[in-house]
XYZ file of C-alpha atoms in Angstrom:
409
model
C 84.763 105.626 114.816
C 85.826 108.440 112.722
C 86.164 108.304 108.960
C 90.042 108.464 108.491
C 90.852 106.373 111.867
C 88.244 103.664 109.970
C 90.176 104.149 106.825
C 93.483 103.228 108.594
C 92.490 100.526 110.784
C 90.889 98.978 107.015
C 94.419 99.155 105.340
C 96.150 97.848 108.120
C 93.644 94.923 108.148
C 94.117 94.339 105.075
C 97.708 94.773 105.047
C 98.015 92.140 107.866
C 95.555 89.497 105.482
C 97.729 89.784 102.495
C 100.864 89.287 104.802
C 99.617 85.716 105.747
C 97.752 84.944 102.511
C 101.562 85.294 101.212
C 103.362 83.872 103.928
C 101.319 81.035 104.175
C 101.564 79.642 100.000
C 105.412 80.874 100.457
C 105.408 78.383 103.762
C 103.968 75.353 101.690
C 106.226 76.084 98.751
C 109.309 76.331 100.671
C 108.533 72.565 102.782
C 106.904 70.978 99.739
C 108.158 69.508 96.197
C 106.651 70.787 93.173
C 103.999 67.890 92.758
C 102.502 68.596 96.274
C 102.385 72.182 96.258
C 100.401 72.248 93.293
C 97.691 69.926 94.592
C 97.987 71.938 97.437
C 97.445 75.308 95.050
C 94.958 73.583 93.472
C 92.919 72.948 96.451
C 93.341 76.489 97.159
C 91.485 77.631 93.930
C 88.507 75.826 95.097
C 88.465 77.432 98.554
C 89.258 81.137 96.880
C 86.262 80.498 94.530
C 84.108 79.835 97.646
C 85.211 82.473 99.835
C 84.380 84.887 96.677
C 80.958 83.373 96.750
C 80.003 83.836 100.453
C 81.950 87.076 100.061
C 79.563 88.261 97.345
C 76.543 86.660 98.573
C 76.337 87.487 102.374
C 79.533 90.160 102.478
C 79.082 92.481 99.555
C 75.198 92.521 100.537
C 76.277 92.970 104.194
C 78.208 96.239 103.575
C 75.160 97.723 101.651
C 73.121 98.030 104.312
C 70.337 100.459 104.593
C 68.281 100.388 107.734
C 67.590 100.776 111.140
C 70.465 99.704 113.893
C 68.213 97.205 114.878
C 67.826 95.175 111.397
C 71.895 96.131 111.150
C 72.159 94.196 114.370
C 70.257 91.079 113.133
C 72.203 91.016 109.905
C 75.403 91.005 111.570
C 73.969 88.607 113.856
C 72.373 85.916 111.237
C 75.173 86.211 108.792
C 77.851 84.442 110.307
C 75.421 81.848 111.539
C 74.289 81.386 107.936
C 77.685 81.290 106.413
C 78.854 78.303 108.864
C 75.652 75.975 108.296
C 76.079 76.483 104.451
C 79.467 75.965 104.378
C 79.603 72.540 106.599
C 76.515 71.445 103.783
C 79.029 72.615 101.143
C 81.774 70.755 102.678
C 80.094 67.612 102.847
C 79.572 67.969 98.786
C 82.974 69.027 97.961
C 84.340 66.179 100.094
C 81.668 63.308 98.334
C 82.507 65.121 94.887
C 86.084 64.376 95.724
C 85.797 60.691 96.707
C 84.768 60.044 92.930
C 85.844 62.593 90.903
C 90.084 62.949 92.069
C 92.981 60.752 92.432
C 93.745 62.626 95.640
C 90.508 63.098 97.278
C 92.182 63.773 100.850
C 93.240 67.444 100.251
C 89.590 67.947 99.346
C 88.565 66.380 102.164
C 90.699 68.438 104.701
C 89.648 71.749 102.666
C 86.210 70.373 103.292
C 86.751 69.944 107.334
C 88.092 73.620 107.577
C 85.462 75.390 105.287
C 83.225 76.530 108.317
C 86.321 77.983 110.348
C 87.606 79.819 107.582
C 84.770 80.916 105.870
C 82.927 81.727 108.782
C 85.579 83.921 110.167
C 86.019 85.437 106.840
C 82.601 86.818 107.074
C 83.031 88.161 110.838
C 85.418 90.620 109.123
C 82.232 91.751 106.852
C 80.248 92.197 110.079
C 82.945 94.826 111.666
C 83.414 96.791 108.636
C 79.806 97.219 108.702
C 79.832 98.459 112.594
C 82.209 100.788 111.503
C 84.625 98.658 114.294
C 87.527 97.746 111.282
C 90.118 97.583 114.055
C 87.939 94.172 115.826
C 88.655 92.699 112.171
C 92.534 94.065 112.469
C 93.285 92.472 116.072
C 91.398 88.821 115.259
C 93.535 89.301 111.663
C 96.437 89.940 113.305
C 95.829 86.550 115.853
C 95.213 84.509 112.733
C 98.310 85.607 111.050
C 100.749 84.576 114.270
C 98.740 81.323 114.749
C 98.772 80.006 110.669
C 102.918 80.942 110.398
C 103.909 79.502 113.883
C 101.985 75.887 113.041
C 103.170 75.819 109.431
C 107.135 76.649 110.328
C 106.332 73.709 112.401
C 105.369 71.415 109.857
C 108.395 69.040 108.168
C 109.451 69.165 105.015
C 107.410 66.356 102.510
C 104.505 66.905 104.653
C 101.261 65.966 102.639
C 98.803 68.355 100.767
C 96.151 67.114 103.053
C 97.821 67.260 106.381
C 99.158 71.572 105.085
C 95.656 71.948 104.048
C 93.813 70.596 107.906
C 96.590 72.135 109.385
C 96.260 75.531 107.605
C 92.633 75.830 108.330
C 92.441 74.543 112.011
C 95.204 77.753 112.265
C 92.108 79.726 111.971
C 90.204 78.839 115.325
C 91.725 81.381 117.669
C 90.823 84.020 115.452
C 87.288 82.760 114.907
C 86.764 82.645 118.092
C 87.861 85.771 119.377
C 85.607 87.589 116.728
C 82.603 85.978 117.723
C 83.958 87.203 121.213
C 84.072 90.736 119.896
C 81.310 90.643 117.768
C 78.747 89.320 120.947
C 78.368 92.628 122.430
C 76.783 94.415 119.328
C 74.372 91.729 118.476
C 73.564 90.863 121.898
C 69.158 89.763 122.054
C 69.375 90.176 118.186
C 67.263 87.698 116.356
C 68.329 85.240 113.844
C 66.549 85.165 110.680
C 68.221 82.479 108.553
C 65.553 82.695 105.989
C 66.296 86.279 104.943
C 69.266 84.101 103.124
C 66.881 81.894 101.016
C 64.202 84.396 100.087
C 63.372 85.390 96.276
C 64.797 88.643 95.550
C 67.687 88.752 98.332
C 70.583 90.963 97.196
C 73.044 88.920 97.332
C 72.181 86.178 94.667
C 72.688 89.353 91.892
C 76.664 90.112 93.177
C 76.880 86.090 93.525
C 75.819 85.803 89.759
C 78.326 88.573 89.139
C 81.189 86.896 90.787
C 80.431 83.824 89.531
C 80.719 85.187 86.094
C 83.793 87.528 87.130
C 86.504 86.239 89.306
C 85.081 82.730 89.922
C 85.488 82.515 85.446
C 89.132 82.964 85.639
C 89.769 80.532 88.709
C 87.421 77.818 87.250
C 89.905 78.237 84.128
C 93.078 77.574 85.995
C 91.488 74.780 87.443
C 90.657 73.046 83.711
C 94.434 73.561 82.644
C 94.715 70.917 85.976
C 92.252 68.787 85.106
C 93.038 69.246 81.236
C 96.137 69.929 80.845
C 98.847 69.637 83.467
C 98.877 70.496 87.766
C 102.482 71.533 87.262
C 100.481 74.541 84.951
C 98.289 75.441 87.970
C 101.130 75.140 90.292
C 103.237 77.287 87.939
C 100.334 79.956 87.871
C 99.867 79.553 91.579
C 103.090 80.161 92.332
C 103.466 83.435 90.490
C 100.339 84.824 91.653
C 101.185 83.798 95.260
C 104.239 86.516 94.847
C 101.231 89.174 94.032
C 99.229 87.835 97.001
C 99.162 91.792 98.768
C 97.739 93.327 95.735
C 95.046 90.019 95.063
C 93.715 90.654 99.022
C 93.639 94.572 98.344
C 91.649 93.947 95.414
C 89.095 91.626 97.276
C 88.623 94.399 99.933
C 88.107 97.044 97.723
C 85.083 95.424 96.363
C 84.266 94.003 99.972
C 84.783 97.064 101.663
C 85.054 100.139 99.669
C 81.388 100.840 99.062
C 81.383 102.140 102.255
C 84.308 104.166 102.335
C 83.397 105.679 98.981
C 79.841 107.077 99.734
C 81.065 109.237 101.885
C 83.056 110.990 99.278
C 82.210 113.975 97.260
C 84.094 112.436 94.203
C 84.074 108.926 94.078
C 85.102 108.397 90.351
C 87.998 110.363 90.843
C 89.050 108.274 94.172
C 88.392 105.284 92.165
C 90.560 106.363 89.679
C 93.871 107.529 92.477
C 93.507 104.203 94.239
C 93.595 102.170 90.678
C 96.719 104.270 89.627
C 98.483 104.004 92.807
C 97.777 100.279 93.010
C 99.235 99.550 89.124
C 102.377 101.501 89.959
C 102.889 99.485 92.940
C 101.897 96.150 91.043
C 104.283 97.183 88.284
C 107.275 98.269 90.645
C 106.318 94.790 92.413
C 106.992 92.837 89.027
C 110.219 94.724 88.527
C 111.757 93.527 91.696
C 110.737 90.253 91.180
C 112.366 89.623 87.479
C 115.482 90.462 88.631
C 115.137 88.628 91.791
C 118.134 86.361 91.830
C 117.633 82.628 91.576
C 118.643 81.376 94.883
C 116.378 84.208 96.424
C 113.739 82.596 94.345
C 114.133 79.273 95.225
C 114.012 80.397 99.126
C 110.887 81.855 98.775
C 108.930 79.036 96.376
C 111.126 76.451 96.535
C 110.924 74.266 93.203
C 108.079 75.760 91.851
C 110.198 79.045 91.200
C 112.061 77.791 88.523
C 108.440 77.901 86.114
C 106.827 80.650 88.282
C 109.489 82.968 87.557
C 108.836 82.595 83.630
C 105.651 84.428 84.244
C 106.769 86.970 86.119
C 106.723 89.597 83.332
C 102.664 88.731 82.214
C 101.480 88.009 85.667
C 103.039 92.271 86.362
C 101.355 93.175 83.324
C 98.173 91.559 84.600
C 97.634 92.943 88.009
C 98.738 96.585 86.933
C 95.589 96.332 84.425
C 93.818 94.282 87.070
C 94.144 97.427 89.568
C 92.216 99.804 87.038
C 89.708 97.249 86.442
C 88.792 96.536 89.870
C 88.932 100.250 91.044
C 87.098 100.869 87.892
C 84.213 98.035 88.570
C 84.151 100.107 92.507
C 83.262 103.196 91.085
C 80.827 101.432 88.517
C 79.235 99.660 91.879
C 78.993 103.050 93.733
C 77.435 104.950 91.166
C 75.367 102.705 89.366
C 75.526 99.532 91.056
C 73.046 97.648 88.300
C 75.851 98.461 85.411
C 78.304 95.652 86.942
C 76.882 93.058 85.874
C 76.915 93.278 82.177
C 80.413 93.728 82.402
C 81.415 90.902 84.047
C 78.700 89.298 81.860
C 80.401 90.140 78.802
C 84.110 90.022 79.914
C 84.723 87.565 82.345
C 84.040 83.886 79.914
C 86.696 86.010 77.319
C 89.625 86.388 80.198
C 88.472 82.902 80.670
C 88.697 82.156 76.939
C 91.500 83.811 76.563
C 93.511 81.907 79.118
C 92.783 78.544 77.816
C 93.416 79.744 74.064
C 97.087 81.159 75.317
C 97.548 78.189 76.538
C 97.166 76.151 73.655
C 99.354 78.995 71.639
C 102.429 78.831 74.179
C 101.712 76.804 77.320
C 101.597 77.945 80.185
C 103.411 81.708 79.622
C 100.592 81.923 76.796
C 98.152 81.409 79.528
C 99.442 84.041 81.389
C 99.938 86.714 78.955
C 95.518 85.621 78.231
C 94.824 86.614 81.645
C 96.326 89.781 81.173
C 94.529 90.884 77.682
C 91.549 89.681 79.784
C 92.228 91.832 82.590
C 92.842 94.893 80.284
C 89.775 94.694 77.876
C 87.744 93.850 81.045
C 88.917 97.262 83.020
C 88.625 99.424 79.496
C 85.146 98.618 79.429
C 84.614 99.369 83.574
C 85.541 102.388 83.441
C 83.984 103.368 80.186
C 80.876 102.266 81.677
C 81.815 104.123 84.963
C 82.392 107.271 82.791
C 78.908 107.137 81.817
C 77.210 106.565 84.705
C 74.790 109.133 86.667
C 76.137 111.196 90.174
C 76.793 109.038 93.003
C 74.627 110.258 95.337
C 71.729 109.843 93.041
C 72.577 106.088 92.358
C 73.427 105.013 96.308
C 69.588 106.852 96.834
C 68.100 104.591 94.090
C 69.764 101.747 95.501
C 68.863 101.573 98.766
C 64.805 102.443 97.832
C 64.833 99.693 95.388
C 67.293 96.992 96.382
C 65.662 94.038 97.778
C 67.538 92.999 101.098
C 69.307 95.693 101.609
C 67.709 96.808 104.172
C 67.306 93.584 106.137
């Protein structure tokens, strides 16, 4: 597939992903009171801090690839295989966790049920944008998206965290099983190789350590102002955020997915820098309309949770227009010195994290807002400061696939 027909089909993907991600929080918000949606929302942090971590561990290494078609054809091969056996063992965790450590362990226990489905077909999108076959992701995207909205609009109002949650993820099937469909032909007499996974040295445990330390820092926070605080504050949080849910899925699929995309261009600092100004005008132009928003708008879209997600509206803008540079920034870092990452998030991930627990001891829950925005900002200044610095591209992406363990494999 040609470069700019690739690029297209890759927005449009991702364009269809943050449609549901949107449609689906603004479905459970509209049919549920304030209580259940943020259980619901808080559920939902868990399973967005473990899609990040199979996304970093067995994506992000996925896309690197360096190799012969063969090995690309047993990688694409193992790791969807890999992602749904560690997933059903991380389900079965979550869901004992659960049983002792929440007063609603059944939410927990649906999320645990649907992990392999979602995950698992989550990953099948890494395996196309490596084949260079992004329109395979867009049509078994686009299958997902009808099948989550038409069960949901089904569902009746007061329906239970739990019940949203199995529902929700079951939605996913049809698409899972249309990519594996779709994928068959190009790994067809591949082998398997499971253990590349568990090996010292694999690729993926240094971007899982960087994630875990990066955006996992700032969702593990959210989740102590609900176990410390109040779930009304996570639900509040959720609930503004949810509003933003385009721009969070284009950020997740430029680090996912733009590697590839950008070593193929002569200048990939100064795409970097386009995409991360384009994307904060749009995120602050998306915070405008939503201030004025009326209030009966409002309450149509997140039903009683507006009323305190609207309050943020003004931070949470603030926070994705910074977050755009600093994701674009941390892109160009990975391109052209992919070992410089890390000591970013190293360094500036725990203080968004700090930052959003001490605003919320300063002002509640707008003070926890306007943290995660400083966090954001000091967090980009230093990507692309380090980005500034670093050596040619095409000198890096050389170094990286000689040296990178796994990348190859």
């Amino acid at each position: 597939m040609r470069a700019r027909t690739a690029v297209v089909a890759s927005v449009l993907d991702q364009a269809v992903s943050a449609l549901t991600n949107i449609a689906v929080l603004v479905l459970v918000a509209r049919h549920s009171e304030a209580g259940t949606f943020a259980l619901f929302a808080t559920a939902y942090v868990v399973f967005s801090v473990l899609l990040g971590a199979f996304g970093a561990y067995v994506g992000q290494e996925l896309v690197l690839h360096r190799g012969e078609p063969e090995t690309l054809r047993e990688s694409c091969r193992t790791a969807p295989v890999f992602t749904a056996c560690a997933s059903a063992a991380l389900g079965v965790l979550l869901a004992a966790v659960a049983a002792v450590a929440t007063d609603a362990p059944a939410v927990y226990e649906a999320l645990a049920l649907v992990l392999p489905v979602t995950l698992t077909q989550d990953t099948l999108r890494y395996c196309f944008s490596v084949l260079r076959r992004p329109h395979l992701a867009l049509l078994a995207d686009t299958l997902r998206m009808v099948a989550a909205l038409s069960v949901l609009a089904l569902q009746p109002d007061g329906t239970s965290a739990a019940r949203t949650m199995l529902v929700w993820g079951a939605s996913a099937v049809p698409a899972l099983l249309l990519s594996l469909y779709l994928l068959r032909p190009h790994v067809r007499g591949a082998r398997t190789r499971l253990r590349k996974y568990l090996v010292r040295g694999h690729l993926g445990r240094r971007f899982l350590v960087e994630f875990g330390v990066g955006n996992a820092t700032s969702q593990l926070a959210v989740l102590a102002l609900g176990l410390f605080a109040t779930p009304l504050a996570v639900g509040a949080l959720r609930g503004a955020t949810t509003l933003f849910g385009p721009l969070n899925v284009a950020f997740n699929a430029a680090t996912g997915f733009g590697p590839p995309l950008l070593t193929r261009h002569g200048a990939p600092r100064r795409a970097a820098l386009f995409a991360g100004t384009l994307l904060a005008v749009v995120s602050a132009s998306w915070a405008a309309v939503l201030y004025v928003l009326p209030a009966h708008l409002g309450r149509q879209l997140l039903g009683d949770t507006w009323e305190s997600a609207s309050k943020l509206m003004p931070a949470t803008g603030a926070q994705y227009a910074a977050m755009a540079f600093g994701v674009c920034g941390l892109l160009a870092l990975r391109v052209t010195a992919p070992r410089a990452t890390l000591p970013v998030q190293l360094m500036f991930s725990p203080v968004s994290a700090g930052l959003l627990l001490a605003g919320y001891a300063w002002d509640g829950v707008a003070g926890a807002a306007w943290g995660l925005c400083a966090g954001s900002v000091l967090k980009g200044a230093a990507a692309w400061l380090q980005a500034a610095r670093a050596p040619g591209a095409a000198a890096s992406v050389s170094a990286t696939a000689a040296t990178a363990p796994g990348a190859a494999s």
